mmCIF file of C-alpha atoms in Angstrom:
data_model
loop_
_atom_site.group_PDB
_atom_site.id
_atom_site.type_symbol
_atom_site.label_atom_id
_atom_site.label_comp_id
_atom_site.label_asym_id
_atom_site.label_seq_id
_atom_site.Cartn_x
_atom_site.Cartn_y
_atom_site.Cartn_z
ATOM 1 C CA MET A 1 12.463 -10.027 21.557
ATOM 2 C CA THR A 2 14.995 -12.309 20.487
ATOM 3 C CA THR A 3 13.241 -15.471 21.405
ATOM 4 C CA LEU A 4 9.940 -14.610 20.227
ATOM 5 C CA LEU A 5 11.425 -13.549 16.699
ATOM 6 C CA SER A 6 13.440 -16.821 16.365
ATOM 7 C CA SER A 7 10.422 -18.570 17.364
ATOM 8 C CA LEU A 8 8.157 -17.089 14.745
ATOM 9 C CA ARG A 9 11.023 -17.573 12.367
ATOM 10 C CA SER A 10 11.209 -21.049 13.075
ATOM 11 C CA LEU A 11 7.091 -21.343 12.628
ATOM 12 C CA LEU A 12 7.245 -19.997 9.353
ATOM 13 C CA GLN A 13 10.496 -22.128 8.031
ATOM 14 C CA SER A 14 8.406 -25.348 9.429
ATOM 15 C CA ASN A 15 5.357 -23.799 7.294
ATOM 16 C CA ALA A 16 7.473 -23.239 3.917
ATOM 17 C CA ASP A 17 6.582 -25.032 0.918
ATOM 18 C CA PRO A 18 9.232 -25.053 -2.238
ATOM 19 C CA GLU A 19 6.136 -24.987 -4.451
ATOM 20 C CA VAL A 20 4.233 -22.025 -2.740
ATOM 21 C CA ARG A 21 7.646 -20.117 -2.762
ATOM 22 C CA LYS A 22 8.199 -20.985 -6.785
ATOM 23 C CA SER A 23 4.583 -19.933 -7.348
ATOM 24 C CA SER A 24 4.344 -17.072 -5.448
ATOM 25 C CA GLY A 25 7.741 -15.562 -6.878
ATOM 26 C CA ARG A 26 6.108 -15.004 -10.117
ATOM 27 C CA PHE A 27 4.261 -12.273 -9.036
ATOM 28 C CA PHE A 28 7.055 -9.775 -8.645
ATOM 29 C CA LYS A 29 8.905 -8.506 -11.691
ATOM 30 C CA LYS A 30 12.842 -8.671 -12.028
ATOM 31 C CA GLY A 31 13.945 -5.957 -9.987
ATOM 32 C CA GLU A 32 11.327 -6.134 -7.353
ATOM 33 C CA GLU A 33 13.331 -7.649 -4.609
ATOM 34 C CA ALA A 34 11.198 -10.596 -2.609
ATOM 35 C CA MET A 35 12.643 -13.256 -0.344
ATOM 36 C CA LEU A 36 10.184 -15.807 -0.153
ATOM 37 C CA TYR A 37 10.101 -18.541 2.741
ATOM 38 C CA GLY A 38 7.054 -19.939 0.598
ATOM 39 C CA VAL A 39 4.429 -19.844 3.545
ATOM 40 C CA PRO A 40 1.000 -19.547 1.900
ATOM 41 C CA THR A 41 -0.494 -15.956 2.214
ATOM 42 C CA LYS A 42 -3.544 -16.853 4.225
ATOM 43 C CA LEU A 43 -1.627 -18.963 6.782
ATOM 44 C CA ALA A 44 1.095 -15.981 6.772
ATOM 45 C CA ILE A 45 -1.534 -13.803 8.002
ATOM 46 C CA GLN A 46 -2.800 -16.075 10.202
ATOM 47 C CA ILE A 47 0.467 -16.657 12.100
ATOM 48 C CA ALA A 48 0.301 -12.808 11.986
ATOM 49 C CA LYS A 49 -2.906 -12.834 13.878
ATOM 50 C CA ASP A 50 -1.534 -15.299 16.369
ATOM 51 C CA PHE A 51 1.729 -12.985 17.170
ATOM 52 C CA SER A 52 -0.431 -10.091 17.376
ATOM 53 C CA LYS A 53 -2.524 -11.357 20.176
ATOM 54 C CA GLU A 54 1.116 -13.000 21.888
ATOM 55 C CA VAL A 55 2.488 -9.442 22.206
ATOM 56 C CA LYS A 56 -0.487 -7.264 22.236
ATOM 57 C CA LEU A 57 0.395 -6.415 26.327
ATOM 58 C CA MET A 58 3.893 -5.343 25.499
ATOM 59 C CA PRO A 59 4.519 -1.661 25.234
ATOM 60 C CA LYS A 60 3.752 0.003 21.477
ATOM 61 C CA ARG A 61 7.089 0.849 21.045
ATOM 62 C CA GLU A 62 8.516 -2.469 21.611
ATOM 63 C CA ILE A 63 6.136 -3.762 19.196
ATOM 64 C CA PHE A 64 7.799 -1.185 16.711
ATOM 65 C CA GLU A 65 10.934 -2.368 17.387
ATOM 66 C CA ILE A 66 10.020 -6.160 16.409
ATOM 67 C CA CYS A 67 8.451 -4.691 13.415
ATOM 68 C CA ASP A 68 11.014 -3.060 12.512
ATOM 69 C CA GLU A 69 13.192 -6.211 13.010
ATOM 70 C CA LEU A 70 10.904 -8.036 10.734
ATOM 71 C CA TRP A 71 11.332 -5.770 8.215
ATOM 72 C CA ARG A 72 15.087 -5.467 8.213
ATOM 73 C CA SER A 73 15.044 -9.652 7.390
ATOM 74 C CA GLY A 74 13.813 -8.622 3.820
ATOM 75 C CA TYR A 75 11.510 -11.557 4.047
ATOM 76 C CA PHE A 76 8.085 -11.039 2.354
ATOM 77 C CA GLU A 77 6.114 -12.900 4.823
ATOM 78 C CA GLU A 78 7.726 -11.364 7.826
ATOM 79 C CA ALA A 79 7.145 -8.004 5.932
ATOM 80 C CA ILE A 80 3.301 -9.375 6.003
ATOM 81 C CA ILE A 81 3.083 -10.262 9.702
ATOM 82 C CA ALA A 82 4.885 -6.561 10.580
ATOM 83 C CA CYS A 83 2.346 -4.799 8.594
ATOM 84 C CA LYS A 84 -0.461 -6.705 10.426
ATOM 85 C CA LEU A 85 1.356 -6.039 13.964
ATOM 86 C CA ALA A 86 1.369 -2.371 13.291
ATOM 87 C CA GLU A 87 -2.006 -2.438 11.732
ATOM 88 C CA SER A 88 -3.309 -3.932 15.330
ATOM 89 C CA LEU A 89 -1.834 -0.832 16.864
ATOM 90 C CA GLU A 90 -4.341 1.397 15.256
ATOM 91 C CA LYS A 91 -6.452 2.677 18.594
ATOM 92 C CA GLN A 92 -2.746 3.704 19.982
ATOM 93 C CA TYR A 93 -1.583 5.718 16.889
ATOM 94 C CA GLU A 94 -0.317 9.076 17.815
ATOM 95 C CA PRO A 95 1.274 11.741 15.427
ATOM 96 C CA ALA A 96 4.777 11.091 16.334
ATOM 97 C CA ASP A 97 4.083 7.203 14.430
ATOM 98 C CA PHE A 98 4.254 9.086 11.147
ATOM 99 C CA LYS A 99 8.020 8.979 11.182
ATOM 100 C CA ILE A 100 8.365 5.341 11.999
ATOM 101 C CA PHE A 101 5.965 4.387 9.325
ATOM 102 C CA GLU A 102 7.632 6.817 6.674
ATOM 103 C CA HIS A 103 10.888 5.259 7.911
ATOM 104 C CA TRP A 104 9.733 1.738 6.716
ATOM 105 C CA VAL A 105 8.118 2.922 3.585
ATOM 106 C CA ASN A 106 11.576 5.051 2.566
ATOM 107 C CA ASN A 107 13.962 1.882 3.402
ATOM 108 C CA TYR A 108 12.040 -1.329 3.662
ATOM 109 C CA LEU A 109 9.808 -1.346 0.764
ATOM 110 C CA THR A 110 11.089 -3.714 -2.037
ATOM 111 C CA ASN A 111 7.833 -4.778 -3.968
ATOM 112 C CA TRP A 112 4.210 -3.567 -4.695
ATOM 113 C CA ALA A 113 2.928 -6.354 -2.287
ATOM 114 C CA ASP A 114 4.988 -5.127 0.920
ATOM 115 C CA CYS A 115 3.986 -1.301 -0.241
ATOM 116 C CA ASP A 116 0.224 -1.913 -0.656
ATOM 117 C CA THR A 117 0.065 -4.171 2.354
ATOM 118 C CA LEU A 118 1.499 -1.679 4.470
ATOM 119 C CA CYS A 119 -0.078 1.803 3.049
ATOM 120 C CA ASN A 120 -3.650 0.439 2.640
ATOM 121 C CA HIS A 121 -4.457 0.116 6.222
ATOM 122 C CA THR A 122 -1.603 0.695 8.401
ATOM 123 C CA ILE A 123 -0.862 4.304 6.814
ATOM 124 C CA GLY A 124 -4.296 4.712 5.333
ATOM 125 C CA ASN A 125 -6.008 4.498 8.972
ATOM 126 C CA PHE A 126 -3.545 6.665 10.232
ATOM 127 C CA ILE A 127 -4.509 9.440 7.694
ATOM 128 C CA MET A 128 -7.968 9.112 8.157
ATOM 129 C CA MET A 129 -7.086 9.881 11.951
ATOM 130 C CA TYR A 130 -4.681 12.691 11.597
ATOM 131 C CA PRO A 131 -5.598 14.246 8.219
ATOM 132 C CA ASP A 132 -3.480 17.094 8.758
ATOM 133 C CA TYR A 133 -0.762 14.723 7.658
ATOM 134 C CA ILE A 134 -1.958 14.276 3.996
ATOM 135 C CA GLY A 135 0.073 17.010 2.817
ATOM 136 C CA GLU A 136 3.025 14.425 3.719
ATOM 137 C CA LEU A 137 1.675 12.061 1.131
ATOM 138 C CA LYS A 138 2.205 15.031 -1.545
ATOM 139 C CA ARG A 139 5.651 15.482 -0.328
ATOM 140 C CA TRP A 140 6.087 11.311 -0.879
ATOM 141 C CA ALA A 141 4.709 12.152 -4.281
ATOM 142 C CA THR A 142 7.739 13.937 -5.545
ATOM 143 C CA SER A 143 10.349 11.315 -3.890
ATOM 144 C CA GLU A 144 12.718 9.623 -6.662
ATOM 145 C CA ASN A 145 12.184 6.189 -4.899
ATOM 146 C CA ARG A 146 9.197 4.416 -7.113
ATOM 147 C CA TRP A 147 7.588 2.782 -3.684
ATOM 148 C CA THR A 148 7.600 5.934 -1.777
ATOM 149 C CA LYS A 149 5.581 7.326 -4.900
ATOM 150 C CA ARG A 150 3.342 4.180 -4.971
ATOM 151 C CA ALA A 151 2.836 4.569 -1.540
ATOM 152 C CA SER A 152 1.237 8.222 -1.646
ATOM 153 C CA ALA A 153 -1.227 6.938 -3.639
ATOM 154 C CA VAL A 154 -2.163 3.676 -2.321
ATOM 155 C CA THR A 155 -2.123 5.031 1.111
ATOM 156 C CA LEU A 156 -5.530 6.915 -0.160
ATOM 157 C CA ILE A 157 -7.056 3.670 -1.346
ATOM 158 C CA ILE A 158 -9.447 3.075 1.588
ATOM 159 C CA PRO A 159 -9.960 6.571 2.721
ATOM 160 C CA ALA A 160 -11.013 7.224 -1.391
ATOM 161 C CA ARG A 161 -13.292 4.560 -0.830
ATOM 162 C CA ARG A 162 -15.177 6.421 1.883
ATOM 163 C CA GLY A 163 -15.326 9.404 -0.087
ATOM 164 C CA LEU A 164 -12.727 11.103 1.890
ATOM 165 C CA PHE A 165 -9.750 13.390 0.196
ATOM 166 C CA LEU A 166 -10.873 13.727 -3.067
ATOM 167 C CA LYS A 167 -9.179 17.048 -3.891
ATOM 168 C CA GLU A 168 -5.879 15.612 -2.416
ATOM 169 C CA VAL A 169 -6.639 12.889 -4.262
ATOM 170 C CA PHE A 170 -6.794 14.967 -7.524
ATOM 171 C CA GLU A 171 -3.626 16.794 -6.079
ATOM 172 C CA ILE A 172 -1.318 13.686 -5.642
ATOM 173 C CA ALA A 173 -2.494 12.274 -9.085
ATOM 174 C CA ASP A 174 -1.281 15.735 -10.757
ATOM 175 C CA ILE A 175 1.916 14.903 -9.084
ATOM 176 C CA LEU A 176 2.365 11.688 -10.243
ATOM 177 C CA LEU A 177 0.539 12.378 -13.826
ATOM 178 C CA LEU A 178 3.446 11.656 -16.311
ATOM 179 C CA ASP A 179 5.445 9.455 -14.179
ATOM 180 C CA LYS A 180 6.864 6.630 -16.379
ATOM 181 C CA ASP A 181 7.023 3.935 -13.844
ATOM 182 C CA ASP A 182 4.075 1.557 -14.571
ATOM 183 C CA LEU A 183 3.680 0.573 -10.977
ATOM 184 C CA VAL A 184 3.635 4.449 -10.033
ATOM 185 C CA GLN A 185 0.934 4.570 -13.013
ATOM 186 C CA LYS A 186 -1.183 1.497 -11.331
ATOM 187 C CA GLY A 187 -1.002 2.785 -8.090
ATOM 188 C CA TYR A 188 -2.466 6.295 -8.773
ATOM 189 C CA GLY A 189 -5.036 4.988 -11.315
ATOM 190 C CA TRP A 190 -6.138 2.417 -8.528
ATOM 191 C CA MET A 191 -6.458 5.581 -6.427
ATOM 192 C CA LEU A 192 -8.885 7.544 -8.745
ATOM 193 C CA LYS A 193 -10.681 4.295 -9.183
ATOM 194 C CA ALA A 194 -11.291 4.091 -5.479
ATOM 195 C CA ALA A 195 -12.433 7.499 -5.380
ATOM 196 C CA SER A 196 -14.424 6.490 -8.458
ATOM 197 C CA GLU A 197 -16.350 3.973 -5.963
ATOM 198 C CA SER A 198 -17.003 6.025 -3.617
ATOM 199 C CA ASN A 199 -20.468 7.823 -4.627
ATOM 200 C CA LEU A 200 -22.090 9.076 -7.943
ATOM 201 C CA ASP A 201 -20.605 12.595 -7.204
ATOM 202 C CA ASN A 202 -17.168 11.549 -6.919
ATOM 203 C CA ARG A 203 -17.455 8.986 -9.695
ATOM 204 C CA ASN A 204 -18.304 12.088 -12.300
ATOM 205 C CA LYS A 205 -15.978 14.009 -10.815
ATOM 206 C CA VAL A 206 -13.230 11.099 -11.092
ATOM 207 C CA PHE A 207 -14.350 11.058 -14.964
ATOM 208 C CA GLU A 208 -14.021 14.652 -15.743
ATOM 209 C CA TYR A 209 -10.440 14.935 -14.417
ATOM 210 C CA VAL A 210 -9.693 11.529 -16.115
ATOM 211 C CA ILE A 211 -11.041 13.332 -19.839
ATOM 212 C CA SER A 212 -9.272 16.290 -18.779
ATOM 213 C CA LYS A 213 -6.023 14.592 -18.547
ATOM 214 C CA ARG A 214 -6.407 11.837 -21.227
ATOM 215 C CA ALA A 215 -4.241 13.615 -23.967
ATOM 216 C CA VAL A 216 -1.005 13.165 -21.304
ATOM 217 C CA MET A 217 -2.297 10.330 -18.797
ATOM 218 C CA PRO A 218 -0.567 6.754 -19.291
ATOM 219 C CA ARG A 219 -2.937 4.267 -20.686
ATOM 220 C CA THR A 220 -2.214 2.326 -17.653
ATOM 221 C CA ALA A 221 -3.154 4.829 -15.605
ATOM 222 C CA LEU A 222 -6.082 5.551 -17.368
ATOM 223 C CA ARG A 223 -7.458 2.177 -17.860
ATOM 224 C CA TYR A 224 -7.117 1.786 -13.885
ATOM 225 C CA ALA A 225 -8.919 4.931 -13.048
ATOM 226 C CA ILE A 226 -12.153 4.039 -15.379
ATOM 227 C CA GLU A 227 -12.215 0.280 -14.655
ATOM 228 C CA LYS A 228 -15.397 0.605 -12.371
ATOM 229 C CA MET A 229 -16.981 3.122 -14.515
ATOM 230 C CA PRO A 230 -20.165 2.519 -16.858
ATOM 231 C CA LYS A 231 -19.351 1.254 -20.651
ATOM 232 C CA GLU A 232 -20.305 4.656 -22.328
ATOM 233 C CA MET A 233 -17.887 6.667 -19.585
ATOM 234 C CA LYS A 234 -15.060 3.941 -20.316
ATOM 235 C CA VAL A 235 -15.485 4.546 -24.368
ATOM 236 C CA GLU A 236 -15.399 8.283 -24.209
ATOM 237 C CA ALA A 237 -12.452 8.111 -21.835
ATOM 238 C CA MET A 238 -10.417 5.910 -24.030
ATOM 239 C CA LYS A 239 -11.091 8.357 -27.205
ATOM 240 C CA LYS A 240 -7.845 9.414 -28.316
ATOM 241 C CA VAL A 241 -7.742 13.083 -28.357
#
């Protein structure tokens, strides 16, 4: 594993661009720690795909250990690779893997990009495979950790777009409703927006939910939630109560 990681890190360093590092750093606010090599994101994803092929015959446990080492580095590009590696194992997911994913969420996430990359696909796919674990997302929503709270919502982005888990979408939104963290607000607003995009019935239900909460829902979350709705719905939702 040490040789593999050394080779991977040398490849990242050889593709580092100071200008990319500088421009990418602007996407993160103060307090959102993100160490950067400066590798363009598209190239980092391609490196991740190539690396996934290189290790695909290794046991899942060993690949997860590699992911853990990548997460612990603190580098944004290594986090991308960890996420893509974990996602590549989707067909091998089993219930016990949830604790591994939860460990990453609670201990390694330091910015919105890492959070969304891990949760949208790896954990979102897991939840669709093992829906009994959706109750764990509600527990995450009560966390003191801002990234764990955001994770509870953004994990459901893709399932919600497919029309799944609408009841749980509203339950998680209820828990996060009054949170003062703008990244948590954007997270659950995005989740509601995704649910509204799935079909007309769900869009109407999301609209009704927003209307029922608009007196207290932070405007940031509200704007995200209604972004894809027709103009007349947006106007109604934005009216002050």
